[in-house]
Coordinates of C-alpha atoms in Angstrom, one line a residue:
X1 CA 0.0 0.0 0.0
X2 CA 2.0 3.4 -0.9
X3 CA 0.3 6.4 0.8
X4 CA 1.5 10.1 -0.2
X5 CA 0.6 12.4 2.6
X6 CA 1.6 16.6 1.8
X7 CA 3.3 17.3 4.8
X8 CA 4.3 21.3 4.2
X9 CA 4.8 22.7 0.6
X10 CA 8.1 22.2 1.0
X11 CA 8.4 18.4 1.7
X12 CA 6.2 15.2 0.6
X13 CA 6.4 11.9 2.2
X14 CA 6.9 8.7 0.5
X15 CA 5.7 5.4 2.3
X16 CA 6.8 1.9 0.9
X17 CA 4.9 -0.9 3.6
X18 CA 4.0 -4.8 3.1
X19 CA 5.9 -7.8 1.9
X20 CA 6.3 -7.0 -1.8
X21 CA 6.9 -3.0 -1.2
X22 CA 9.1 -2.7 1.2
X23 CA 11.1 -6.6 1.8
X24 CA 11.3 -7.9 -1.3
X25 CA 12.2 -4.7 -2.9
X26 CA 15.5 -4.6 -0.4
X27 CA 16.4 -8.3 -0.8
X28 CA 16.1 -7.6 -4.5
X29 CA 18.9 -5.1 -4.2
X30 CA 21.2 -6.9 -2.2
X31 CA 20.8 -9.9 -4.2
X32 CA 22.1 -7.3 -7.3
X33 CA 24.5 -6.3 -4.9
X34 CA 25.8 -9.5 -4.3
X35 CA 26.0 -10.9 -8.0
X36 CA 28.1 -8.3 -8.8
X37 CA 30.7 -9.4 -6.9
X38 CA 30.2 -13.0 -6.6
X39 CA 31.7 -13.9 -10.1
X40 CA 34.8 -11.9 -8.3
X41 CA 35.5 -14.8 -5.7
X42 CA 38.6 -16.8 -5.8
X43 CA 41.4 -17.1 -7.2
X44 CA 40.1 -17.6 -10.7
X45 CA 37.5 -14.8 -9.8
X46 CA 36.7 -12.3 -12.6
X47 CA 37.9 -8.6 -12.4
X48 CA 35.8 -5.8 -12.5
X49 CA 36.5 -2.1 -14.4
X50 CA 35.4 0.5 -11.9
X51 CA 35.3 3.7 -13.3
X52 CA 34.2 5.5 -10.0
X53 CA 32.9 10.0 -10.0
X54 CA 36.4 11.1 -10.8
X55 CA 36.7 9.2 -13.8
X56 CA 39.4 7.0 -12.0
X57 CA 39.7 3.4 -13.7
X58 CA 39.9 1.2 -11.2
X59 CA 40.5 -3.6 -12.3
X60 CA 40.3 -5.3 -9.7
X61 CA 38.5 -8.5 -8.1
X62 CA 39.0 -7.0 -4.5
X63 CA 35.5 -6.3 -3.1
X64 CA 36.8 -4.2 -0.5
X65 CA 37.3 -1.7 -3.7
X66 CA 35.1 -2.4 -5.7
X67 CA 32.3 -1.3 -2.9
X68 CA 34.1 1.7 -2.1
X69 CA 34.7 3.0 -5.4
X70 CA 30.7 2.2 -6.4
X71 CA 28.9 4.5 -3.5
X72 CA 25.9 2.4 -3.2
X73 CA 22.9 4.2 -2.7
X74 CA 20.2 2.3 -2.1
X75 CA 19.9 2.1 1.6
X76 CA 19.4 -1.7 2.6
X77 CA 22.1 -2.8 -0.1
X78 CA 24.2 -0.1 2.0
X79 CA 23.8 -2.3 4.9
X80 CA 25.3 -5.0 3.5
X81 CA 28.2 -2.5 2.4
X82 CA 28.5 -1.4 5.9
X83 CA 29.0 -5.2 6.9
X84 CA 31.3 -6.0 4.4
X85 CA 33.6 -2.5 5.5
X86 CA 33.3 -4.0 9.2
X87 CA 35.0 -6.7 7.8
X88 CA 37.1 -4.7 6.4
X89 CA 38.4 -2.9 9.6
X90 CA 38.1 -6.4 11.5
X91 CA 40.1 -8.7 9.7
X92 CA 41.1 -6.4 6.6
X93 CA 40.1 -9.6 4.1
X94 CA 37.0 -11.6 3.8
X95 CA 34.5 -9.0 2.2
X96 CA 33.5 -10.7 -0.5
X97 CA 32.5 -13.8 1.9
X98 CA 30.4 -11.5 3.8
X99 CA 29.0 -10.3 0.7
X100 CA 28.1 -13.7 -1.2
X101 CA 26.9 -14.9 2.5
X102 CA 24.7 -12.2 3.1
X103 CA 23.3 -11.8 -0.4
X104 CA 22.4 -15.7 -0.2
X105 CA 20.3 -15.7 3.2
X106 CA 18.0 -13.0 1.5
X107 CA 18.0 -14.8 -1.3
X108 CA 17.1 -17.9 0.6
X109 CA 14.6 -15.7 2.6
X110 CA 12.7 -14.2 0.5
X111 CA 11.7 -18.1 -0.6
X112 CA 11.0 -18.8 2.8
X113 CA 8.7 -15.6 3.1
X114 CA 6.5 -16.8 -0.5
X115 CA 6.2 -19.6 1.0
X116 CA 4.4 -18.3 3.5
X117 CA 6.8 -17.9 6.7
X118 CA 6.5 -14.9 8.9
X119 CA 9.2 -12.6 8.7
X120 CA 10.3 -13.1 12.7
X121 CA 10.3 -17.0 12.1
X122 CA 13.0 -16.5 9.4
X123 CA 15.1 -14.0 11.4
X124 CA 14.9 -16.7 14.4
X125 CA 16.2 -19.4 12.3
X126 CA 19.4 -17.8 11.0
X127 CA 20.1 -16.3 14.5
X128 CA 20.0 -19.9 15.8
X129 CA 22.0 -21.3 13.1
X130 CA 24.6 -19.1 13.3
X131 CA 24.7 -19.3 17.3
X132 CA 25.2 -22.8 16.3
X133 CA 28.1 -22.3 13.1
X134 CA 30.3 -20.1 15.7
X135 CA 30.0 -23.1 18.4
X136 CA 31.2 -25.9 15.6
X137 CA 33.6 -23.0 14.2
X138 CA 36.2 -23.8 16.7
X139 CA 36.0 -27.9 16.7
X140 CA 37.1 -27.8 12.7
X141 CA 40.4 -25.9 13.8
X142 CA 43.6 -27.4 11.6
X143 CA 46.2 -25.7 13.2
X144 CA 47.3 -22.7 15.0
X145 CA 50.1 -20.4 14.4
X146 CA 52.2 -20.1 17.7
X147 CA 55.7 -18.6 16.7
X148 CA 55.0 -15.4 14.2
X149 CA 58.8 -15.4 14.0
X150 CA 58.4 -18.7 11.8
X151 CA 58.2 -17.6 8.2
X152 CA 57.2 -21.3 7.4
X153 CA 54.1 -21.4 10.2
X154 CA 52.5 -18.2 8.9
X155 CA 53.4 -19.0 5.0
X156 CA 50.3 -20.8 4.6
X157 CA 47.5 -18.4 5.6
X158 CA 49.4 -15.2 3.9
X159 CA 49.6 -17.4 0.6
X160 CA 46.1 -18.4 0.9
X161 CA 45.0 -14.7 1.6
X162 CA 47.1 -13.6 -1.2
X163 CA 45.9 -16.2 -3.7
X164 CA 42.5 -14.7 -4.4
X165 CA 44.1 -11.8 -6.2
X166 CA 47.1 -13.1 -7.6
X167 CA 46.9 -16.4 -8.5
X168 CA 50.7 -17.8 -10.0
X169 CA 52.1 -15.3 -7.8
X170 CA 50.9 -16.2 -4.4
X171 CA 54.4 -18.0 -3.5
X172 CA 56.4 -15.1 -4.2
X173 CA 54.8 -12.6 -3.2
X174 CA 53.8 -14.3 0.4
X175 CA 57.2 -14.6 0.5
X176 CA 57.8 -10.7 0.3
X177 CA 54.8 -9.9 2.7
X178 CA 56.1 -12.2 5.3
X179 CA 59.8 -10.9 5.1
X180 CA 58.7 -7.3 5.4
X181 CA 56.1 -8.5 8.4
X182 CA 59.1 -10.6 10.7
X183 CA 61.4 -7.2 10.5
X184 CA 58.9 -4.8 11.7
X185 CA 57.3 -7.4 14.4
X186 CA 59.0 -6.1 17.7
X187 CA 56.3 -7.8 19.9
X188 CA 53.2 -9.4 19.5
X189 CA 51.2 -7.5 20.5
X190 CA 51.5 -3.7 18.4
X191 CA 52.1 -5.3 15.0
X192 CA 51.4 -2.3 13.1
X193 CA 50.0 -2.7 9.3
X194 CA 51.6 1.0 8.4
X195 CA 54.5 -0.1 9.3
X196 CA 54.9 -2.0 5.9
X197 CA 55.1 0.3 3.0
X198 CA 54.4 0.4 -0.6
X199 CA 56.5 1.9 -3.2
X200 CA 54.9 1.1 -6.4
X201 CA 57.5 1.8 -9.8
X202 CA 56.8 1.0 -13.2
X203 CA 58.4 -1.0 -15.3
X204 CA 59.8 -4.3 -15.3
X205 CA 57.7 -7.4 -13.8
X206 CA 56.3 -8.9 -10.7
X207 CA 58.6 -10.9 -9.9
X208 CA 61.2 -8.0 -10.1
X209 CA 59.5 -6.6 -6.7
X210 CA 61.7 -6.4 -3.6
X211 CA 61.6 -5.6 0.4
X212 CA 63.8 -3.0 1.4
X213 CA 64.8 -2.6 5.5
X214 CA 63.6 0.9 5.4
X215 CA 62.2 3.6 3.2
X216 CA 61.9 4.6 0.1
X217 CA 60.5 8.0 -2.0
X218 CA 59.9 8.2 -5.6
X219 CA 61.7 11.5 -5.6
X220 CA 65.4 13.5 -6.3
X221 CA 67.8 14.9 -3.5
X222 CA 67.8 18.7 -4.0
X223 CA 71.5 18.6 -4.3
X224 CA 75.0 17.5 -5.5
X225 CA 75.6 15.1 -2.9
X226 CA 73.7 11.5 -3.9
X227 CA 75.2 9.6 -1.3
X228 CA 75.9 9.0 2.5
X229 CA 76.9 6.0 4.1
X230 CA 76.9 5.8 8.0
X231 CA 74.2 8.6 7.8
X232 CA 73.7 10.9 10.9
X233 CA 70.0 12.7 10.1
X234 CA 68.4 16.1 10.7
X235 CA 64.9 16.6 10.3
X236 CA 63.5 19.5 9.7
X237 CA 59.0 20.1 8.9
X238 CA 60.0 23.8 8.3
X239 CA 61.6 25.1 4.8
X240 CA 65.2 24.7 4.9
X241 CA 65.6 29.0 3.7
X242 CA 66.0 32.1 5.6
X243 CA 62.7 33.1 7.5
X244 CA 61.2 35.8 6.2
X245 CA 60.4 39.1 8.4
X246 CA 56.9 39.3 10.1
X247 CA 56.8 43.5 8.6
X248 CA 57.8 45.1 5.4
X249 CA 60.6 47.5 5.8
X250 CA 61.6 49.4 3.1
X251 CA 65.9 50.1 2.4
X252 CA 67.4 52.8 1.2
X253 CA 71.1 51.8 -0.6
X254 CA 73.3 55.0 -1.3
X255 CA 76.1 53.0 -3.1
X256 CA 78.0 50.2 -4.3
X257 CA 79.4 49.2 -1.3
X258 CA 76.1 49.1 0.6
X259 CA 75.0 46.8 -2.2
X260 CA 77.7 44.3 -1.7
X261 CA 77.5 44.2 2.0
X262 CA 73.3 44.2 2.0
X263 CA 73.0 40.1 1.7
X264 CA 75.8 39.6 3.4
X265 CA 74.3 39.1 7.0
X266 CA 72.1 37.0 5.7
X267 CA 74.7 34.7 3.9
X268 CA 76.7 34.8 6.9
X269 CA 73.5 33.6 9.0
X270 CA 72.7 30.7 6.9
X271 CA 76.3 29.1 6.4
X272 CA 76.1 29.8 10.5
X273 CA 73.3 27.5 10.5
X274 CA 74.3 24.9 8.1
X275 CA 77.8 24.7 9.5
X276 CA 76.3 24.4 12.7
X277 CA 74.1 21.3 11.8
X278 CA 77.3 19.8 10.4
X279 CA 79.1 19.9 13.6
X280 CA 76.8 18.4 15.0
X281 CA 77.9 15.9 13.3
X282 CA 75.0 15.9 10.5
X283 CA 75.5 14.6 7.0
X284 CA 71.9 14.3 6.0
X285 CA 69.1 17.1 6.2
X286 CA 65.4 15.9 5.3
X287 CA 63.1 18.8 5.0
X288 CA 59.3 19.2 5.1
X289 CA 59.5 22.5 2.7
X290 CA 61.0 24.2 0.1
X291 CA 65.0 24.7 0.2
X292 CA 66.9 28.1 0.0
X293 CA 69.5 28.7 -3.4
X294 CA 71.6 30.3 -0.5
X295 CA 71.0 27.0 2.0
X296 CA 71.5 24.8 -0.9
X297 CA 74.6 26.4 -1.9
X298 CA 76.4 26.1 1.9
X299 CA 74.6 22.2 1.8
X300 CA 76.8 21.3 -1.1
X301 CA 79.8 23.5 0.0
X302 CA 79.8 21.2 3.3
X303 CA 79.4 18.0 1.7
X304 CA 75.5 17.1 3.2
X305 CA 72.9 15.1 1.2
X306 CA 69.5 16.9 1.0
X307 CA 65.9 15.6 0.5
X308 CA 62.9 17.5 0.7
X309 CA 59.6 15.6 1.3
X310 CA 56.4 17.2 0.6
X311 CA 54.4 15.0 3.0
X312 CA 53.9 15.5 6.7
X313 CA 53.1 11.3 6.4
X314 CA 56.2 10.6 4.8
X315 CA 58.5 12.7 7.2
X316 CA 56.7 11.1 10.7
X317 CA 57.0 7.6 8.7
X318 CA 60.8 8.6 7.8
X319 CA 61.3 9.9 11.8
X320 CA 60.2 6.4 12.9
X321 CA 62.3 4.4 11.1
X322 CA 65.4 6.2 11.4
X323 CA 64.9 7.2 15.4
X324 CA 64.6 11.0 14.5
X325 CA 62.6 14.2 16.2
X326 CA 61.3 16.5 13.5
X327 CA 62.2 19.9 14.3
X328 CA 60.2 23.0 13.5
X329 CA 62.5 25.4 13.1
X330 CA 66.2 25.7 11.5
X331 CA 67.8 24.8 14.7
X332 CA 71.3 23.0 15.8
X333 CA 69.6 19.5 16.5
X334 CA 71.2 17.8 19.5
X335 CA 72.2 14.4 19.6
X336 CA 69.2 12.7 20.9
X337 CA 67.2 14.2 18.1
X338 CA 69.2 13.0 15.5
X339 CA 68.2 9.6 13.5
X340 CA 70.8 7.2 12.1
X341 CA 70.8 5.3 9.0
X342 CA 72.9 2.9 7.3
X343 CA 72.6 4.4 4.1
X344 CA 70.9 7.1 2.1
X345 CA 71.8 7.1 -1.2
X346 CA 69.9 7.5 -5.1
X347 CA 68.7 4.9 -6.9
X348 CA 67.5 4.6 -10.5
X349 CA 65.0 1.8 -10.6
X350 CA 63.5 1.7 -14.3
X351 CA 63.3 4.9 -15.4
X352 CA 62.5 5.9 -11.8
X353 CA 64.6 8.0 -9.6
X354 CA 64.4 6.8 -5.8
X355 CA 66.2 8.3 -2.7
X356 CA 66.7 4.8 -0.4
X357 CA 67.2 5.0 3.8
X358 CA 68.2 1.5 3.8
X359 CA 69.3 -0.2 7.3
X360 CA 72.0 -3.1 7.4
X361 CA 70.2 -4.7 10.3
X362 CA 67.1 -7.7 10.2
X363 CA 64.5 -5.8 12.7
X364 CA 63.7 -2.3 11.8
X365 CA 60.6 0.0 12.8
X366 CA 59.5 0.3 8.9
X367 CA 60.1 -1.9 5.8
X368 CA 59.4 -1.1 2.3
X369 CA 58.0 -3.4 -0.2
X370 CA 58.9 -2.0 -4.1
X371 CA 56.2 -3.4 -6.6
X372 CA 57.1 -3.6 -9.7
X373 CA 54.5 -3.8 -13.0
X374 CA 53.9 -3.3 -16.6
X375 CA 50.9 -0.9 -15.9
X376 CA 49.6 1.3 -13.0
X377 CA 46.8 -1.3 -13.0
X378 CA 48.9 -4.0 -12.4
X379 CA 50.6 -2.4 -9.2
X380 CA 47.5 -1.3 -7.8
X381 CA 46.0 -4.8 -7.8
X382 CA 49.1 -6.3 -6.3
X383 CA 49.2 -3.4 -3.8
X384 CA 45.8 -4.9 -2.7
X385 CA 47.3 -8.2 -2.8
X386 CA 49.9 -7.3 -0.2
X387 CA 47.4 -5.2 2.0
X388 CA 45.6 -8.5 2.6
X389 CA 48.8 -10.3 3.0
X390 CA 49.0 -7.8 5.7
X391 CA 46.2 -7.8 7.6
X392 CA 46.1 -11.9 7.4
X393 CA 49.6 -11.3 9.3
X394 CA 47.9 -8.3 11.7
X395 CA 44.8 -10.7 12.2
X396 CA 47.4 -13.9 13.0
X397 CA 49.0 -12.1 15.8
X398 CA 45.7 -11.9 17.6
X399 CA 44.4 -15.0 17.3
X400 CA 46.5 -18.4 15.5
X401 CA 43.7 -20.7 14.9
X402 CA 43.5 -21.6 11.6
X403 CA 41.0 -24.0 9.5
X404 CA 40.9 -25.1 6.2
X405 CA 39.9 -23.2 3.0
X406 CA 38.9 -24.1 -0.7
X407 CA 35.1 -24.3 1.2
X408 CA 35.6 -26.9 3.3
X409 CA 34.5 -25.0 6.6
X410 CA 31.4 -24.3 4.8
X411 CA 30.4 -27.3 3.6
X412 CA 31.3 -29.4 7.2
X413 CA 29.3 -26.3 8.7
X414 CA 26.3 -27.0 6.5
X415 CA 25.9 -30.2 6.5
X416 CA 26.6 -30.2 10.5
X417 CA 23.1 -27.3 10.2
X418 CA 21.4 -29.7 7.8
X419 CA 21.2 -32.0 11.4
X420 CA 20.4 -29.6 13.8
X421 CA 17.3 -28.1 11.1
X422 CA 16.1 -31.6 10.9
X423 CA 15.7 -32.0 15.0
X424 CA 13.9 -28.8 15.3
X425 CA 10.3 -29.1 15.6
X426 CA 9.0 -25.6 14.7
X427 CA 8.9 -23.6 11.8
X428 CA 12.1 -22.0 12.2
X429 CA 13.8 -25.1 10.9
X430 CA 13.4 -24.4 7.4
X431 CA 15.1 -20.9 8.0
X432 CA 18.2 -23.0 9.8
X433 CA 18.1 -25.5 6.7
X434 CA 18.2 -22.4 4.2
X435 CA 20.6 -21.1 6.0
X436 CA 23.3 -24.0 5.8
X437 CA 22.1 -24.2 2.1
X438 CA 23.0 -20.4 2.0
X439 CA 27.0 -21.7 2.9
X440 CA 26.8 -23.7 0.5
X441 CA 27.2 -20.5 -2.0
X442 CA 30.7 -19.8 -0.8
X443 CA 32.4 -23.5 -2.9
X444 CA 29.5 -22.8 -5.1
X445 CA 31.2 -19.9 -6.0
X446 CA 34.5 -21.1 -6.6
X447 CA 33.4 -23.6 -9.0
X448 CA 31.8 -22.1 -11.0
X449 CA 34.3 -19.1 -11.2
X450 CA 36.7 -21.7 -12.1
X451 CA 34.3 -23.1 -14.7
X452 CA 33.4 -26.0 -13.4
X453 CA 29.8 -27.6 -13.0
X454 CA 29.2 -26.5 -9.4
X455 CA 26.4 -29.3 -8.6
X456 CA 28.3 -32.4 -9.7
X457 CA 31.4 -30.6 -7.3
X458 CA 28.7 -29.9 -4.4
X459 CA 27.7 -33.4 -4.4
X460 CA 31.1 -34.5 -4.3
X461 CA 32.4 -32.5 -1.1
X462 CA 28.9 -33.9 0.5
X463 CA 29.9 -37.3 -0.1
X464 CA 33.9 -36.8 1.2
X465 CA 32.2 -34.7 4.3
X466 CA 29.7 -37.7 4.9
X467 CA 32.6 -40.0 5.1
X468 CA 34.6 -38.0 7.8
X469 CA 37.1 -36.0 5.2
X470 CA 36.4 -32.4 7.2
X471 CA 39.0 -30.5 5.1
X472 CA 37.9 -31.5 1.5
X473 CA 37.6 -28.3 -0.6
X474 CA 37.0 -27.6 -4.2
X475 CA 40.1 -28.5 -6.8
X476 CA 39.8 -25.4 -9.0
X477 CA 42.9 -27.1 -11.0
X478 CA 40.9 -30.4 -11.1
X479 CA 36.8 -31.0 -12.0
X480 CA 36.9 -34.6 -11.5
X481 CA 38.3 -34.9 -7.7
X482 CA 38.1 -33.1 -4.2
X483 CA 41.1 -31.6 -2.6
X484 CA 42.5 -32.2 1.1
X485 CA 42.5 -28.5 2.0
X486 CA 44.9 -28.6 5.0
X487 CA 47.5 -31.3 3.0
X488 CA 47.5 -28.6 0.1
X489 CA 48.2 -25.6 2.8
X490 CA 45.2 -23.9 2.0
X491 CA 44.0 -22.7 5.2
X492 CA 42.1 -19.5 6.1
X493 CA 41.8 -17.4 9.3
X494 CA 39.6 -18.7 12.3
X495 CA 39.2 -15.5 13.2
X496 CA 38.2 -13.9 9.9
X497 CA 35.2 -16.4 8.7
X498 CA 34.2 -16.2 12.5
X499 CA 33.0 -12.2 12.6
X500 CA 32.6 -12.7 8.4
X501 CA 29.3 -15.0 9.0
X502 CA 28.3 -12.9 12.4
X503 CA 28.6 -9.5 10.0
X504 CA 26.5 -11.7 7.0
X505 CA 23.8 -12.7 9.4
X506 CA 23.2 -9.4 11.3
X507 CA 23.4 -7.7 8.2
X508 CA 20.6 -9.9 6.3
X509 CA 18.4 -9.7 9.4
X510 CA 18.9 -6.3 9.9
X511 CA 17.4 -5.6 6.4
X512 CA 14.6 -8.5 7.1
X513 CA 13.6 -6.2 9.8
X514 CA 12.8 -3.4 8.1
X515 CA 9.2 -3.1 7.3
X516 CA 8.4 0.4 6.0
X517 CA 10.5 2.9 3.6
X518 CA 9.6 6.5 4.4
X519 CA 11.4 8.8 2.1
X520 CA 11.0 12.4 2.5
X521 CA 11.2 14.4 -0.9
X522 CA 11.1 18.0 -1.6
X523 CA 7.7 19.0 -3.4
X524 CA 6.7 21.7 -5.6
X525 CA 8.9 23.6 -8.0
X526 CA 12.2 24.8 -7.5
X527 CA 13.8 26.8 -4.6
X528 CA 13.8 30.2 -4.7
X529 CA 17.3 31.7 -5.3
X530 CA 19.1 33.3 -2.6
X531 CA 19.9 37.2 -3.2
X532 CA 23.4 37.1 -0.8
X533 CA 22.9 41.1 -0.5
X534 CA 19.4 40.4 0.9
X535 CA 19.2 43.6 3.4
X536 CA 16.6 43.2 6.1
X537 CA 16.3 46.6 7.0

């Protein structure tokens, strides 16, 4: 029933109630929702060309992006946005779980309501079963990471993580996340994901990408000096240049001489300065603004390397890993505020020049990871790659427990549901039994992304799972055969398809609940312009 009621003549009320008005019109959109980014799951998952209101191209099969870049609009497929961003910030991977998940119950629900269920009935049924999924969650454990120090231990979940974006690289590149993880872990508790940069360059390949121990900026150093080893480092957020006076003064110059000796207080005050940074035993000077002719000039007469970073990010980052105090004014920097670095030297990678603080030592407070590609698009999608390589580490160092992937959890979860659906003796138990049908979307998914006939593999992983086999998953190399998901090291995080079914199932109930869409609208014609020299009086 849609009622239109003329509040004032300035706004109009729009009420969508009922079943088919106001339910089925939301599930309908984040069923949409979740199509879109279904055919993205996995490692064989489709990409996507995003071309978001900046005209930005964006290919990718990250969901994460994907929903960022699309700003949904319609409010319940936002809901199921704002569940898969939770995930986001949780775990930092698993979106597009929480997507597929979600967009299956209400799927699966709006069945159960044609068929004649009540609304709270449904909602009832998937709260049950998923009290029930996060008490058999922990029994299907495969292994837990203990020691985060052990490059081999943690291997499996980064690679896993990593294999959904780029598949044939996941080895290499897990490699490069985990490296650039151990150096910056100092204890397990404050693992810090900006503590692993990105320094994307073009040119070159994939495999060409490196860690550094340290940092590195896509930039020149402003003067002759291009390298520094056993660095001693002065940082500066100010401009390294003579201040300027707070009031004009005007000068009146008689003669030549006056001329010549004008600037020469000032030059005298800067190479004071500079030659008192350098007796301080400085070599390197990193500033946060622009840098003087006259500065320069006493820089290179001295023999001190230069870099000017235009960040404020980049110059806290660069304090942190080289132990330095940024100073705000042109100041003789005493010891304790000086950083140290290895090295500092410029770099050509490609046709790319790079200024490098590199460390000699294993642990530092910052590593860099350089990605190399053929095409900005490339790096960006591998740049996603290793911020879920990331977070899988981040998420590890909370909690260890890992259990196997490829679907496996999902279909030992469902057809451990199935049961508890068929002992219930109320209406509810069709909701539970849709509900472990619902998990069944996740291997669903990765067959058919892989191209394979998803019902002849669904009744396979039944029939493995029926004779005890909890860790068979889908073979997206092989249609004929199930995988054993924890002998093939494809494992995922406990903790990440714990809160990724919790944020699904609040999420789709959340929009079940919903009963009435009131939209206010402006009515009548157009405003009337403002006149901005509109005098009361």
């Amino acid at each position: 029933m849609r009622h239109r009621s003329l509040v004032s003549t300035r706004k109009e009320l729009w009420h969508f109630s009922g079943l088919e008005e106001a339910i089925f019109r939301n599930i309908g959109a984040c069923k949409e929702l979740a199509k879109t980014t279904r055919s993205a799951y996995g490692p064989h998952g489709q990409n996507k060309m995003v071309i978001n209101h900046l005209e930005k191209l964006f290919v990718t099969n990250d969901a994460a992006t994907i929903l960022r870049e699309l700003e949904v609009e319609h409010p319940a497929a936002k809901m199921l946005v704002m569940a898969a961003q939770q995930q986001e910030q949780e775990c930092g991977d698993g979106t597009n779980f929480v997507l597929v998940f979600g967009g299956t119950l209400l799927e699966s629900a709006e069945e159960l309501l044609r068929m004649g269920l009540s609304v709270t009935e449904v909602i009832e049924g998937y709260e049950l079963a998923n009290k029930k999924a996060q008490e058999i969650l922990p029994t299907l454990v495969v292994g837990e990471v203990k020691n985060m120090r052990s490059k081999e231990e943690v291997k499996s979940s980064v690679r896993t993580s990593v294999m959904s974006k780029q598949y044939g690289n996941e080895d290499f590149l897990a490699d490069l996340i985990i490296n650039a993880c151990v150096s910056v872990l100092t204890s397990k508790i404050s693992f810090n994901v900006d503590n692993v940069r990105v320094c994307k360059i073009l040119g070159s390949g994939v495999l060409q990408s490196e860690v550094v121990q340290g940092m590195v900026f896509k930039r020149q150093v402003e003067g002759d000096v291009t390298k520094v080893n056993k660095a001693k480092i002065a940082i500066f957020s100010c401009p390294l240049d003579a201040m300027q006076t707070e009031t004009k003064g005007t000068v009146l110059i008689k003669n030549a001489e006056e001329l010549m000796s004008f600037s020469k207080g000032e030059e005298n005050l800067m190479e004071q300065y500079i030659k008192g940074i350098v007796d301080a035993g400085v070599n390197v000077i990193v500033t946060g603004g622009k840098v003087g002719d006259l500065a320069q000039h006493y820089c290179n007469k001295y023999k001190v390397l230069v870099v000017r970073l235009t960040s404020k990010w980049d110059l806290r980052r660069l304090c942190k890993a080289v132990g330095a105090t940024a100073l705000p004014k042109i100041t003789t920097p005493r010891t304790e505020e000086c950083g140290h670095c290895d090295n500092v030297y410029v770099d050509e990678i490609g046709e790319t020049s790079v200024v490098v603080f590199k460390q000699d030592k294993d642990e530092n407070p910052i590593t860099t990871i350089i990605i190399r590609g053929s095409s900005e698009n490339i790096m960006d999608d591998i740049e996603r790659a290793v911020d879920d390589g990331v977070n899988t580490f981040k998420a590890l160092t909370k909690d260890g427990r890992l259990i196997p992937g490829a679907g496996a959890t999902e279909i030992e979860l469902a057809k451990q549901i199935t049961s508890l659906g068929e002992s219930l003796p109320g209406l509810e138990q069709y909701a539970v039994k849709k509900f472990a049908e619902s998990l069944e979307s996740v291997p669903r998914a990765l067959a058919e992304n892989a191209g394979m006939k998803a019902t002849d593999i669904l009744s396979r992983l039944y029939a493995a799972h029926q004779e005890g086999k909890q860790t068979s998953g889908v073979d997206i190399e092989d249609a004929s055969s199930v995988m054993d998901a924890k002998e093939c090291n494809i494992v995922d995080l406990f903790v990440s398809k714990s809160w990724g079914m919790k944020f699904a199932t609040t999420a789709a109930c959340t929009v079940l609940r919903v009963d009435q869409i009131i939209m206010a609208k402006p009515a009548g014609g157009p405003k009337a312009k403002e006149n901005k020299d509109w005098d009361e009086d």
